[in-house]
Each structure stands twice: as C-alpha cells, then as structure tokens.
Amino acid sequence: MASGDKNTVSDPSHVGDEGPIIFFDGVCVLCNGFVDWVIRRDPQGKFKFASLQGSTAAALREKRPELPPALDTIVLWSEGQLGFQSSAVFAILSQLSQPWRALALLRFTPRWLRDSAYRMVAAVRYSLFGRTEICRVPSAEDRGRLLP
C-alpha cells in the first residue's frame, strides 16, 4: 500500500509475526467468497483473515480507532498500515501470483472511481449475494489462517 494513499493509515508499530491480515464482514457471502478465493490463490499462506465482528478486530480497534466498526469495507492490515476499500483489494492482489497480480494495475484508475464502484457493490452485497447467520467456521486446513 502506498503511504501517500488517502485510504491508507500509517503506523510505525509492528503487528507481529502473523503477516498481513485481511479483515472482512464475517456474515457477508460475497466477503466470505473473496476470502476463499484469496486462500486458494495464496498457497504460501501469506495472508491471515479475521472477521470485522471478531475479537482480533476489536483488539486492533482499541489501538487503531480508524479500523471501522462498519462492515461495508474490506480492510488490510499490513506492515503497520490499514488499507480500505479498493486500496486494500489492490494491495491484496499485488501479493498474489500471476495472473492475479496483473489486476493490481487497476489501482492506477482514479481512486474516486474505483472506490465509488466498491461502495456501490458494498451497498447491495447482501441483497445480491446474501448473508449467513453466523461467522464462518474454519476448515481444519484453514484454522491457522483464520483469527478470532
């Protein structure tokens, strides 16, 4: 994530050894699908995942109040920075293998345009894709990557 990006918040502190964390709406079917999609394309296990409704997000929110309580954005916590909306998505894509990394070039689209499209999808995601009654339960192989 570029430090000059207004959708990124810098923090000099270190998160620890867990690597980048993708925070997502745990009851959103689209968001859970994105998590599954990233897991399949991240065989090295670079990314960890945590629901915005979970205790990992709550703990980080105490230190970083800019981590939104609202569930309408994906958030990437990486190297002491928070990235939101399309900036987070493109930062995630840039860490995957090809051909997915090439999609990160779309980050050069004006942010107002890409974030507007992001917010439009976020606003209708439940009506288009649905929601689950409970947050995801990790499979045995994903258990180490899904934080509480």
PDB file of C-alpha atoms in Angstrom:
ATOM      1  CA  MET A   1       0.000   0.000   0.000  1.00  0.00           C
ATOM      2  CA  ALA A   2       1.353   3.354  -0.907  1.00  0.00           C
ATOM      3  CA  SER A   3       1.854   5.575   2.092  1.00  0.00           C
ATOM      4  CA  GLY A   4       0.501   8.588   0.193  1.00  0.00           C
ATOM      5  CA  ASP A   5      -2.808   6.855  -0.480  1.00  0.00           C
ATOM      6  CA  LYS A   6      -5.603   8.557   1.471  1.00  0.00           C
ATOM      7  CA  ASN A   7      -7.160   5.128   2.036  1.00  0.00           C
ATOM      8  CA  THR A   8      -4.059   4.041   3.959  1.00  0.00           C
ATOM      9  CA  VAL A   9      -3.206   4.963   7.545  1.00  0.00           C
ATOM     10  CA  SER A  10       0.455   4.648   8.604  1.00  0.00           C
ATOM     11  CA  ASP A  11       1.578   3.224  11.918  1.00  0.00           C
ATOM     12  CA  PRO A  12       5.219   2.712  12.831  1.00  0.00           C
ATOM     13  CA  SER A  13       4.475  -0.143  15.229  1.00  0.00           C
ATOM     14  CA  HIS A  14       4.820  -3.770  14.207  1.00  0.00           C
ATOM     15  CA  VAL A  15       1.865  -6.123  14.215  1.00  0.00           C
ATOM     16  CA  GLY A  16       3.979  -9.185  14.910  1.00  0.00           C
ATOM     17  CA  ASP A  17       4.731 -12.319  13.002  1.00  0.00           C
ATOM     18  CA  GLU A  18       1.212 -13.111  11.785  1.00  0.00           C
ATOM     19  CA  GLY A  19       1.731 -11.343   8.457  1.00  0.00           C
ATOM     20  CA  PRO A  20      -0.858  -9.262   6.668  1.00  0.00           C
ATOM     21  CA  ILE A  21      -4.411  -9.625   7.988  1.00  0.00           C
ATOM     22  CA  ILE A  22      -7.482  -9.239   5.798  1.00  0.00           C
ATOM     23  CA  PHE A  23     -10.479  -8.060   7.840  1.00  0.00           C
ATOM     24  CA  PHE A  24     -13.872  -8.821   6.297  1.00  0.00           C
ATOM     25  CA  ASP A  25     -17.589  -8.908   7.100  1.00  0.00           C
ATOM     26  CA  GLY A  26     -17.971 -12.373   8.587  1.00  0.00           C
ATOM     27  CA  VAL A  27     -21.649 -12.771   7.654  1.00  0.00           C
ATOM     28  CA  CYS A  28     -21.384 -11.496   4.069  1.00  0.00           C
ATOM     29  CA  VAL A  29     -21.486 -14.291   1.493  1.00  0.00           C
ATOM     30  CA  LEU A  30     -19.557 -12.164  -1.041  1.00  0.00           C
ATOM     31  CA  CYS A  31     -16.883 -11.309   1.538  1.00  0.00           C
ATOM     32  CA  ASN A  32     -16.512 -14.943   2.602  1.00  0.00           C
ATOM     33  CA  GLY A  33     -16.263 -15.893  -1.069  1.00  0.00           C
ATOM     34  CA  PHE A  34     -13.449 -13.378  -1.502  1.00  0.00           C
ATOM     35  CA  VAL A  35     -11.642 -14.898   1.500  1.00  0.00           C
ATOM     36  CA  ASP A  36     -11.997 -18.379  -0.021  1.00  0.00           C
ATOM     37  CA  TRP A  37     -10.763 -17.014  -3.369  1.00  0.00           C
ATOM     38  CA  VAL A  38      -7.658 -15.468  -1.761  1.00  0.00           C
ATOM     39  CA  ILE A  39      -6.926 -18.629   0.261  1.00  0.00           C
ATOM     40  CA  ARG A  40      -6.934 -20.714  -2.949  1.00  0.00           C
ATOM     41  CA  ARG A  41      -4.539 -18.264  -4.633  1.00  0.00           C
ATOM     42  CA  ASP A  42      -2.221 -17.839  -1.642  1.00  0.00           C
ATOM     43  CA  PRO A  43      -0.653 -21.289  -1.235  1.00  0.00           C
ATOM     44  CA  GLN A  44       2.270 -19.835   0.736  1.00  0.00           C
ATOM     45  CA  GLY A  45      -0.218 -18.666   3.362  1.00  0.00           C
ATOM     46  CA  LYS A  46       0.959 -15.039   3.434  1.00  0.00           C
ATOM     47  CA  PHE A  47      -2.445 -13.755   4.496  1.00  0.00           C
ATOM     48  CA  LYS A  48      -4.333 -14.263   7.738  1.00  0.00           C
ATOM     49  CA  PHE A  49      -8.038 -13.458   7.946  1.00  0.00           C
ATOM     50  CA  ALA A  50     -10.248 -12.028  10.661  1.00  0.00           C
ATOM     51  CA  SER A  51     -13.881 -11.064  10.778  1.00  0.00           C
ATOM     52  CA  LEU A  52     -14.619  -7.405  11.479  1.00  0.00           C
ATOM     53  CA  GLN A  53     -17.041  -8.763  14.097  1.00  0.00           C
ATOM     54  CA  GLY A  54     -14.353 -10.794  15.890  1.00  0.00           C
ATOM     55  CA  SER A  55     -12.027 -10.303  18.823  1.00  0.00           C
ATOM     56  CA  THR A  56      -8.942  -9.705  16.640  1.00  0.00           C
ATOM     57  CA  ALA A  57     -10.649  -6.701  15.032  1.00  0.00           C
ATOM     58  CA  ALA A  58     -11.879  -5.495  18.432  1.00  0.00           C
ATOM     59  CA  ALA A  59      -8.367  -5.646  19.883  1.00  0.00           C
ATOM     60  CA  LEU A  60      -6.869  -3.771  16.936  1.00  0.00           C
ATOM     61  CA  ARG A  61      -9.710  -1.245  17.013  1.00  0.00           C
ATOM     62  CA  GLU A  62      -8.712  -0.323  20.590  1.00  0.00           C
ATOM     63  CA  LYS A  63      -5.276   0.730  19.304  1.00  0.00           C
ATOM     64  CA  ARG A  64      -6.420   1.921  15.890  1.00  0.00           C
ATOM     65  CA  PRO A  65      -9.869   3.532  16.095  1.00  0.00           C
ATOM     66  CA  GLU A  66      -9.806   4.174  12.343  1.00  0.00           C
ATOM     67  CA  LEU A  67     -10.479   0.455  11.879  1.00  0.00           C
ATOM     68  CA  PRO A  68     -14.169   0.854  11.077  1.00  0.00           C
ATOM     69  CA  PRO A  69     -16.882  -0.786  13.130  1.00  0.00           C
ATOM     70  CA  ALA A  70     -18.996  -0.648   9.961  1.00  0.00           C
ATOM     71  CA  LEU A  71     -18.973  -3.847   7.957  1.00  0.00           C
ATOM     72  CA  ASP A  72     -19.117  -2.305   4.491  1.00  0.00           C
ATOM     73  CA  THR A  73     -15.410  -2.412   3.694  1.00  0.00           C
ATOM     74  CA  ILE A  74     -12.597  -4.881   3.436  1.00  0.00           C
ATOM     75  CA  VAL A  75      -9.555  -3.821   5.438  1.00  0.00           C
ATOM     76  CA  LEU A  76      -5.955  -4.894   5.002  1.00  0.00           C
ATOM     77  CA  TRP A  77      -3.599  -4.563   7.981  1.00  0.00           C
ATOM     78  CA  SER A  78      -0.048  -4.914   6.678  1.00  0.00           C
ATOM     79  CA  GLU A  79       3.285  -3.614   7.921  1.00  0.00           C
ATOM     80  CA  GLY A  80       1.650  -1.214  10.377  1.00  0.00           C
ATOM     81  CA  GLN A  81      -0.778   0.239   7.839  1.00  0.00           C
ATOM     82  CA  LEU A  82      -4.506  -0.042   7.342  1.00  0.00           C
ATOM     83  CA  GLY A  83      -5.832  -0.077   3.775  1.00  0.00           C
ATOM     84  CA  PHE A  84      -9.514   0.257   2.975  1.00  0.00           C
ATOM     85  CA  GLN A  85     -11.902  -0.484   0.112  1.00  0.00           C
ATOM     86  CA  SER A  86     -10.299  -0.750  -3.337  1.00  0.00           C
ATOM     87  CA  SER A  87      -6.855   0.162  -1.999  1.00  0.00           C
ATOM     88  CA  ALA A  88      -6.997  -2.946   0.204  1.00  0.00           C
ATOM     89  CA  VAL A  89      -8.193  -5.134  -2.669  1.00  0.00           C
ATOM     90  CA  PHE A  90      -5.398  -3.972  -4.973  1.00  0.00           C
ATOM     91  CA  ALA A  91      -2.772  -4.395  -2.235  1.00  0.00           C
ATOM     92  CA  ILE A  92      -4.016  -7.972  -1.754  1.00  0.00           C
ATOM     93  CA  LEU A  93      -3.943  -8.677  -5.488  1.00  0.00           C
ATOM     94  CA  SER A  94      -0.405  -7.328  -5.747  1.00  0.00           C
ATOM     95  CA  GLN A  95       0.776 -10.034  -3.320  1.00  0.00           C
ATOM     96  CA  LEU A  96      -0.783 -12.937  -5.225  1.00  0.00           C
ATOM     97  CA  SER A  97       0.819 -14.773  -8.129  1.00  0.00           C
ATOM     98  CA  GLN A  98       0.131 -14.019 -11.787  1.00  0.00           C
ATOM     99  CA  PRO A  99      -2.275 -13.522 -13.461  1.00  0.00           C
ATOM    100  CA  TRP A 100      -3.984 -12.035 -10.386  1.00  0.00           C
ATOM    101  CA  ARG A 101      -1.094  -9.700  -9.601  1.00  0.00           C
ATOM    102  CA  ALA A 102      -1.611  -8.060 -13.008  1.00  0.00           C
ATOM    103  CA  LEU A 103      -5.103  -6.991 -11.903  1.00  0.00           C
ATOM    104  CA  ALA A 104      -3.433  -4.798  -9.290  1.00  0.00           C
ATOM    105  CA  LEU A 105      -2.502  -2.461 -12.149  1.00  0.00           C
ATOM    106  CA  LEU A 106      -6.104  -1.278 -11.995  1.00  0.00           C
ATOM    107  CA  ARG A 107      -5.079   0.645  -8.865  1.00  0.00           C
ATOM    108  CA  PHE A 108      -3.946   3.364 -11.262  1.00  0.00           C
ATOM    109  CA  THR A 109      -7.620   4.015 -12.008  1.00  0.00           C
ATOM    110  CA  PRO A 110      -8.626   7.202 -10.181  1.00  0.00           C
ATOM    111  CA  ARG A 111      -9.439   6.316  -6.581  1.00  0.00           C
ATOM    112  CA  TRP A 112     -12.724   8.230  -6.610  1.00  0.00           C
ATOM    113  CA  LEU A 113     -13.891   5.987  -9.461  1.00  0.00           C
ATOM    114  CA  ARG A 114     -12.702   2.659  -8.054  1.00  0.00           C
ATOM    115  CA  ASP A 115     -13.949   3.452  -4.526  1.00  0.00           C
ATOM    116  CA  SER A 116     -17.305   4.593  -5.913  1.00  0.00           C
ATOM    117  CA  ALA A 117     -17.664   1.239  -7.668  1.00  0.00           C
ATOM    118  CA  TYR A 118     -16.550  -0.531  -4.479  1.00  0.00           C
ATOM    119  CA  ARG A 119     -19.158   1.321  -2.378  1.00  0.00           C
ATOM    120  CA  MET A 120     -21.921   0.559  -4.889  1.00  0.00           C
ATOM    121  CA  VAL A 121     -21.217  -3.179  -4.668  1.00  0.00           C
ATOM    122  CA  ALA A 122     -20.867  -2.991  -0.868  1.00  0.00           C
ATOM    123  CA  ALA A 123     -24.254  -1.282  -0.585  1.00  0.00           C
ATOM    124  CA  VAL A 124     -26.076  -4.119  -2.378  1.00  0.00           C
ATOM    125  CA  ARG A 125     -23.928  -7.126  -1.454  1.00  0.00           C
ATOM    126  CA  TYR A 126     -26.456  -8.627   0.967  1.00  0.00           C
ATOM    127  CA  SER A 127     -29.345  -8.334  -1.478  1.00  0.00           C
ATOM    128  CA  LEU A 128     -27.283  -9.764  -4.363  1.00  0.00           C
ATOM    129  CA  PHE A 129     -25.252 -12.426  -2.576  1.00  0.00           C
ATOM    130  CA  GLY A 130     -26.953 -12.916   0.787  1.00  0.00           C
ATOM    131  CA  ARG A 131     -25.692 -13.236   4.306  1.00  0.00           C
ATOM    132  CA  THR A 132     -25.052 -16.085   6.666  1.00  0.00           C
ATOM    133  CA  GLU A 133     -26.500 -16.319  10.155  1.00  0.00           C
ATOM    134  CA  ILE A 134     -23.105 -16.982  11.725  1.00  0.00           C
ATOM    135  CA  CYS A 135     -19.496 -16.077  11.034  1.00  0.00           C
ATOM    136  CA  ARG A 136     -17.507 -18.678   9.129  1.00  0.00           C
ATOM    137  CA  VAL A 137     -16.167 -21.743  10.850  1.00  0.00           C
ATOM    138  CA  PRO A 138     -12.694 -22.545   9.532  1.00  0.00           C
ATOM    139  CA  SER A 139     -11.861 -25.874   7.975  1.00  0.00           C
ATOM    140  CA  ALA A 140      -9.038 -27.862   9.561  1.00  0.00           C
ATOM    141  CA  GLU A 141      -6.525 -26.675   6.940  1.00  0.00           C
ATOM    142  CA  ASP A 142      -7.620 -23.017   7.238  1.00  0.00           C
ATOM    143  CA  ARG A 143      -7.760 -22.945  11.042  1.00  0.00           C
ATOM    144  CA  GLY A 144      -4.283 -21.427  11.400  1.00  0.00           C
ATOM    145  CA  ARG A 145      -5.090 -18.642   8.952  1.00  0.00           C
ATOM    146  CA  LEU A 146      -8.427 -17.534  10.394  1.00  0.00           C
ATOM    147  CA  LEU A 147      -8.039 -15.416  13.500  1.00  0.00           C
ATOM    148  CA  PRO A 148     -10.784 -14.994  16.118  1.00  0.00           C
TER     149      PRO A 148
END
